[in-house]
Amino acid sequence: MSAGTVYFKDHFLSRGETEITDEQGSVLGVLDLQSMFGSGVTVKDLAGATLYRGQFRFMARGWHVYDRFGQETGVLRAKLAFFKQKYVYSHGSAGDFIIECPAFSREYNVYMSDGKEVAHFRKVSGIFSAGAFELTNRSGLDTEELIVVVMGVHAYIKNQQAAAST
């Protein structure tokens, strides 16, 4: 997948496969939501080969992102911020990417550590349906990797909502 805008969905029970499409509706790949009890995701190409995957590791802090060879490419962590959501994706070779969302918004901006905006994603679904996302990538990262990062942000939010409801 090249840089541009892509669309993908979460399932209501966060399990199964869903298509990744471009603006014209052409299928570019598959997002595999591996378990409704865990938080792992895998982005696959049309032939079913793994491109990137992400997960919360047991006893390790953060959402870990791996490439097709199983090498860790980066870690997403939530940061404490007032009146907004803030995350930092620390990529091994590309540096830190700051992800911010104002309070009560569904729009997220991704910045390089120098403040330059390199990506944007937003939740485009209704309140009672599973999450659907629009991602515009202008960064040097693969779009597949950013999809895994977006799903990591979504997993953090779901975990926070689950903790708040108990």
PDB file of C-alpha atoms in Angstrom:
ATOM      1  CA  MET A   1       0.000   0.000   0.000  1.00  0.00           C
ATOM      2  CA  SER A   2       1.341   3.384  -0.846  1.00  0.00           C
ATOM      3  CA  ALA A   3       0.811   6.631   1.008  1.00  0.00           C
ATOM      4  CA  GLY A   4      -2.703   7.990   0.669  1.00  0.00           C
ATOM      5  CA  THR A   5      -6.084   7.435   2.282  1.00  0.00           C
ATOM      6  CA  VAL A   6      -7.298   3.984   3.340  1.00  0.00           C
ATOM      7  CA  TYR A   7     -10.371   2.712   5.201  1.00  0.00           C
ATOM      8  CA  PHE A   8     -10.698  -0.219   7.591  1.00  0.00           C
ATOM      9  CA  LYS A   9     -13.073  -1.432  10.309  1.00  0.00           C
ATOM     10  CA  ASP A  10     -13.136  -3.070  13.671  1.00  0.00           C
ATOM     11  CA  HIS A  11     -15.744  -5.783  14.254  1.00  0.00           C
ATOM     12  CA  PHE A  12     -18.278  -5.452  17.058  1.00  0.00           C
ATOM     13  CA  LEU A  13     -16.719  -8.409  18.908  1.00  0.00           C
ATOM     14  CA  SER A  14     -13.190  -7.509  17.704  1.00  0.00           C
ATOM     15  CA  ARG A  15     -12.638 -10.876  16.047  1.00  0.00           C
ATOM     16  CA  GLY A  16     -12.244 -11.943  12.435  1.00  0.00           C
ATOM     17  CA  GLU A  17     -11.017 -10.376   9.235  1.00  0.00           C
ATOM     18  CA  THR A  18     -12.050  -7.099   7.625  1.00  0.00           C
ATOM     19  CA  GLU A  19     -10.958  -5.496   4.369  1.00  0.00           C
ATOM     20  CA  ILE A  20      -8.636  -2.519   3.967  1.00  0.00           C
ATOM     21  CA  THR A  21      -9.818  -0.389   1.053  1.00  0.00           C
ATOM     22  CA  ASP A  22      -8.779   2.763  -0.775  1.00  0.00           C
ATOM     23  CA  GLU A  23     -10.975   5.767  -1.615  1.00  0.00           C
ATOM     24  CA  GLN A  24     -12.411   4.009  -4.673  1.00  0.00           C
ATOM     25  CA  GLY A  25     -13.348   0.914  -2.649  1.00  0.00           C
ATOM     26  CA  SER A  26     -10.611  -1.313  -4.088  1.00  0.00           C
ATOM     27  CA  VAL A  27      -9.422  -3.914  -1.593  1.00  0.00           C
ATOM     28  CA  LEU A  28      -5.761  -3.397  -0.707  1.00  0.00           C
ATOM     29  CA  GLY A  29      -5.337  -5.914   2.095  1.00  0.00           C
ATOM     30  CA  VAL A  30      -6.890  -7.518   5.150  1.00  0.00           C
ATOM     31  CA  LEU A  31      -6.959  -6.578   8.834  1.00  0.00           C
ATOM     32  CA  ASP A  32      -7.106  -9.712  11.001  1.00  0.00           C
ATOM     33  CA  LEU A  33      -8.537  -9.044  14.469  1.00  0.00           C
ATOM     34  CA  GLN A  34      -7.234 -12.090  16.270  1.00  0.00           C
ATOM     35  CA  SER A  35      -9.286 -12.309  19.448  1.00  0.00           C
ATOM     36  CA  MET A  36     -12.099 -10.613  21.272  1.00  0.00           C
ATOM     37  CA  PHE A  37     -10.303 -11.386  24.550  1.00  0.00           C
ATOM     38  CA  GLY A  38      -6.837 -10.245  23.467  1.00  0.00           C
ATOM     39  CA  SER A  39      -5.763  -7.191  21.579  1.00  0.00           C
ATOM     40  CA  GLY A  40      -3.687  -8.535  18.724  1.00  0.00           C
ATOM     41  CA  VAL A  41      -4.076  -7.458  15.091  1.00  0.00           C
ATOM     42  CA  THR A  42      -2.331  -8.444  11.870  1.00  0.00           C
ATOM     43  CA  VAL A  43      -2.285  -6.604   8.541  1.00  0.00           C
ATOM     44  CA  LYS A  44      -2.023  -8.999   5.590  1.00  0.00           C
ATOM     45  CA  ASP A  45      -1.631  -8.519   1.867  1.00  0.00           C
ATOM     46  CA  LEU A  46      -4.156  -9.932  -0.619  1.00  0.00           C
ATOM     47  CA  ALA A  47      -2.259 -13.239  -0.756  1.00  0.00           C
ATOM     48  CA  GLY A  48      -2.603 -13.633   3.042  1.00  0.00           C
ATOM     49  CA  ALA A  49       1.030 -12.914   3.935  1.00  0.00           C
ATOM     50  CA  THR A  50       1.623 -11.003   7.168  1.00  0.00           C
ATOM     51  CA  LEU A  51       2.944  -7.466   6.641  1.00  0.00           C
ATOM     52  CA  TYR A  52       2.719  -6.013  10.180  1.00  0.00           C
ATOM     53  CA  ARG A  53       1.216  -7.089  13.478  1.00  0.00           C
ATOM     54  CA  GLY A  54       0.663  -5.471  16.841  1.00  0.00           C
ATOM     55  CA  GLN A  55      -0.207  -6.558  20.364  1.00  0.00           C
ATOM     56  CA  PHE A  56       0.028  -5.801  24.042  1.00  0.00           C
ATOM     57  CA  ARG A  57       2.712  -8.142  25.371  1.00  0.00           C
ATOM     58  CA  PHE A  58       2.297  -9.847  28.733  1.00  0.00           C
ATOM     59  CA  MET A  59       4.146  -7.957  31.457  1.00  0.00           C
ATOM     60  CA  ALA A  60       5.466  -5.371  28.996  1.00  0.00           C
ATOM     61  CA  ARG A  61       4.316  -1.790  28.730  1.00  0.00           C
ATOM     62  CA  GLY A  62       2.867  -0.558  25.473  1.00  0.00           C
ATOM     63  CA  TRP A  63       1.471  -1.775  22.158  1.00  0.00           C
ATOM     64  CA  HIS A  64       4.304  -3.494  20.294  1.00  0.00           C
ATOM     65  CA  VAL A  65       4.475  -3.397  16.488  1.00  0.00           C
ATOM     66  CA  TYR A  66       6.313  -6.060  14.449  1.00  0.00           C
ATOM     67  CA  ASP A  67       7.189  -6.302  10.756  1.00  0.00           C
ATOM     68  CA  ARG A  68       6.747  -9.336   8.464  1.00  0.00           C
ATOM     69  CA  PHE A  69       9.971 -10.855   9.796  1.00  0.00           C
ATOM     70  CA  GLY A  70       8.900 -10.653  13.443  1.00  0.00           C
ATOM     71  CA  GLN A  71      11.269  -7.770  14.197  1.00  0.00           C
ATOM     72  CA  GLU A  72       9.892  -5.098  16.516  1.00  0.00           C
ATOM     73  CA  THR A  73       9.618  -1.802  14.625  1.00  0.00           C
ATOM     74  CA  GLY A  74       8.239   0.314  17.444  1.00  0.00           C
ATOM     75  CA  VAL A  75       6.183   0.694  20.607  1.00  0.00           C
ATOM     76  CA  LEU A  76       3.041   2.789  21.155  1.00  0.00           C
ATOM     77  CA  ARG A  77       2.492   4.202  24.649  1.00  0.00           C
ATOM     78  CA  ALA A  78      -0.250   6.345  26.156  1.00  0.00           C
ATOM     79  CA  LYS A  79       0.910   9.609  27.700  1.00  0.00           C
ATOM     80  CA  LEU A  80      -0.748  11.620  30.440  1.00  0.00           C
ATOM     81  CA  ALA A  81      -2.324  14.779  29.022  1.00  0.00           C
ATOM     82  CA  PHE A  82      -5.055  17.098  30.199  1.00  0.00           C
ATOM     83  CA  PHE A  83      -8.101  17.762  27.989  1.00  0.00           C
ATOM     84  CA  LYS A  84      -6.818  15.551  25.172  1.00  0.00           C
ATOM     85  CA  GLN A  85      -5.648  12.055  24.389  1.00  0.00           C
ATOM     86  CA  LYS A  86      -1.945  11.708  23.687  1.00  0.00           C
ATOM     87  CA  TYR A  87       0.140   8.752  22.526  1.00  0.00           C
ATOM     88  CA  VAL A  88       3.743   8.383  21.412  1.00  0.00           C
ATOM     89  CA  TYR A  89       4.839   5.816  18.842  1.00  0.00           C
ATOM     90  CA  SER A  90       8.581   5.273  19.215  1.00  0.00           C
ATOM     91  CA  HIS A  91       9.855   3.870  15.924  1.00  0.00           C
ATOM     92  CA  GLY A  92      13.316   2.318  16.004  1.00  0.00           C
ATOM     93  CA  SER A  93      14.825   4.207  13.056  1.00  0.00           C
ATOM     94  CA  ALA A  94      12.322   6.988  12.245  1.00  0.00           C
ATOM     95  CA  GLY A  95      12.113   8.461  15.749  1.00  0.00           C
ATOM     96  CA  ASP A  96       9.049   9.437  17.767  1.00  0.00           C
ATOM     97  CA  PHE A  97       5.595  10.144  16.375  1.00  0.00           C
ATOM     98  CA  ILE A  98       3.169  12.059  18.619  1.00  0.00           C
ATOM     99  CA  ILE A  99      -0.521  11.208  18.258  1.00  0.00           C
ATOM    100  CA  GLU A 100      -3.001  13.748  19.690  1.00  0.00           C
ATOM    101  CA  CYS A 101      -6.763  14.034  19.872  1.00  0.00           C
ATOM    102  CA  PRO A 102      -8.649  16.908  21.539  1.00  0.00           C
ATOM    103  CA  ALA A 103     -11.161  15.939  24.243  1.00  0.00           C
ATOM    104  CA  PHE A 104     -14.472  14.596  22.879  1.00  0.00           C
ATOM    105  CA  SER A 105     -13.120  14.440  19.331  1.00  0.00           C
ATOM    106  CA  ARG A 106     -12.806  11.459  17.002  1.00  0.00           C
ATOM    107  CA  GLU A 107     -10.012  13.039  14.921  1.00  0.00           C
ATOM    108  CA  TYR A 108      -6.357  12.218  15.568  1.00  0.00           C
ATOM    109  CA  ASN A 109      -3.299  13.995  14.206  1.00  0.00           C
ATOM    110  CA  VAL A 110       0.109  12.347  13.948  1.00  0.00           C
ATOM    111  CA  TYR A 111       3.168  14.589  14.224  1.00  0.00           C
ATOM    112  CA  MET A 112       6.897  14.038  13.946  1.00  0.00           C
ATOM    113  CA  SER A 113       8.854  15.100  17.010  1.00  0.00           C
ATOM    114  CA  ASP A 114       9.637  18.392  15.204  1.00  0.00           C
ATOM    115  CA  GLY A 115       5.893  19.243  15.052  1.00  0.00           C
ATOM    116  CA  LYS A 116       5.297  18.465  11.351  1.00  0.00           C
ATOM    117  CA  GLU A 117       1.944  16.718  10.743  1.00  0.00           C
ATOM    118  CA  VAL A 118       2.548  13.486   8.816  1.00  0.00           C
ATOM    119  CA  ALA A 119      -0.729  11.562   9.163  1.00  0.00           C
ATOM    120  CA  HIS A 120      -4.333  11.938  10.190  1.00  0.00           C
ATOM    121  CA  PHE A 121      -6.943   9.388  11.171  1.00  0.00           C
ATOM    122  CA  ARG A 122     -10.505   9.559  12.363  1.00  0.00           C
ATOM    123  CA  LYS A 123     -13.255   7.299  13.476  1.00  0.00           C
ATOM    124  CA  VAL A 124     -16.028   7.549  10.884  1.00  0.00           C
ATOM    125  CA  SER A 125     -18.655   5.169  12.279  1.00  0.00           C
ATOM    126  CA  GLY A 126     -21.793   5.734  14.302  1.00  0.00           C
ATOM    127  CA  ILE A 127     -22.029   5.478  18.068  1.00  0.00           C
ATOM    128  CA  PHE A 128     -23.695   2.022  18.153  1.00  0.00           C
ATOM    129  CA  SER A 129     -21.609   0.333  15.457  1.00  0.00           C
ATOM    130  CA  ALA A 130     -18.108  -1.103  15.422  1.00  0.00           C
ATOM    131  CA  GLY A 131     -15.259   1.290  14.740  1.00  0.00           C
ATOM    132  CA  ALA A 132     -14.519   2.272  11.158  1.00  0.00           C
ATOM    133  CA  PHE A 133     -11.441   4.346  10.427  1.00  0.00           C
ATOM    134  CA  GLU A 134     -10.110   6.635   7.728  1.00  0.00           C
ATOM    135  CA  LEU A 135      -6.319   7.001   7.649  1.00  0.00           C
ATOM    136  CA  THR A 136      -4.391   9.497   5.541  1.00  0.00           C
ATOM    137  CA  ASN A 137      -0.663   8.767   5.511  1.00  0.00           C
ATOM    138  CA  ARG A 138       1.931  11.327   4.444  1.00  0.00           C
ATOM    139  CA  SER A 139       4.729   9.957   6.615  1.00  0.00           C
ATOM    140  CA  GLY A 140       7.708   7.836   5.672  1.00  0.00           C
ATOM    141  CA  LEU A 141       6.173   4.858   7.486  1.00  0.00           C
ATOM    142  CA  ASP A 142       4.337   2.102   5.646  1.00  0.00           C
ATOM    143  CA  THR A 143       0.565   2.544   5.665  1.00  0.00           C
ATOM    144  CA  GLU A 144       0.256  -1.028   6.975  1.00  0.00           C
ATOM    145  CA  GLU A 145       2.397  -0.114   9.983  1.00  0.00           C
ATOM    146  CA  LEU A 146       0.281   2.970  10.680  1.00  0.00           C
ATOM    147  CA  ILE A 147      -2.887   0.834  10.521  1.00  0.00           C
ATOM    148  CA  VAL A 148      -1.441  -1.321  13.314  1.00  0.00           C
ATOM    149  CA  VAL A 149      -0.607   1.838  15.298  1.00  0.00           C
ATOM    150  CA  VAL A 150      -4.194   3.152  14.822  1.00  0.00           C
ATOM    151  CA  MET A 151      -5.560  -0.171  16.053  1.00  0.00           C
ATOM    152  CA  GLY A 152      -3.218   0.131  19.047  1.00  0.00           C
ATOM    153  CA  VAL A 153      -4.727   3.533  19.890  1.00  0.00           C
ATOM    154  CA  HIS A 154      -8.177   1.944  19.483  1.00  0.00           C
ATOM    155  CA  ALA A 155      -7.152  -0.923  21.807  1.00  0.00           C
ATOM    156  CA  TYR A 156      -5.981   1.580  24.452  1.00  0.00           C
ATOM    157  CA  ILE A 157      -9.338   3.390  24.244  1.00  0.00           C
ATOM    158  CA  LYS A 158     -11.313   0.138  24.521  1.00  0.00           C
ATOM    159  CA  ASN A 159      -9.241  -0.887  27.551  1.00  0.00           C
ATOM    160  CA  GLN A 160      -9.850   2.508  29.212  1.00  0.00           C
ATOM    161  CA  GLN A 161     -13.605   2.255  28.568  1.00  0.00           C
ATOM    162  CA  ALA A 162     -13.706  -1.282  29.943  1.00  0.00           C
ATOM    163  CA  ALA A 163     -11.818  -0.198  33.080  1.00  0.00           C
ATOM    164  CA  ALA A 164     -14.137   2.787  33.568  1.00  0.00           C
ATOM    165  CA  SER A 165     -17.249   0.617  33.322  1.00  0.00           C
ATOM    166  CA  THR A 166     -16.136  -1.740  36.111  1.00  0.00           C
TER     167      THR A 166
END
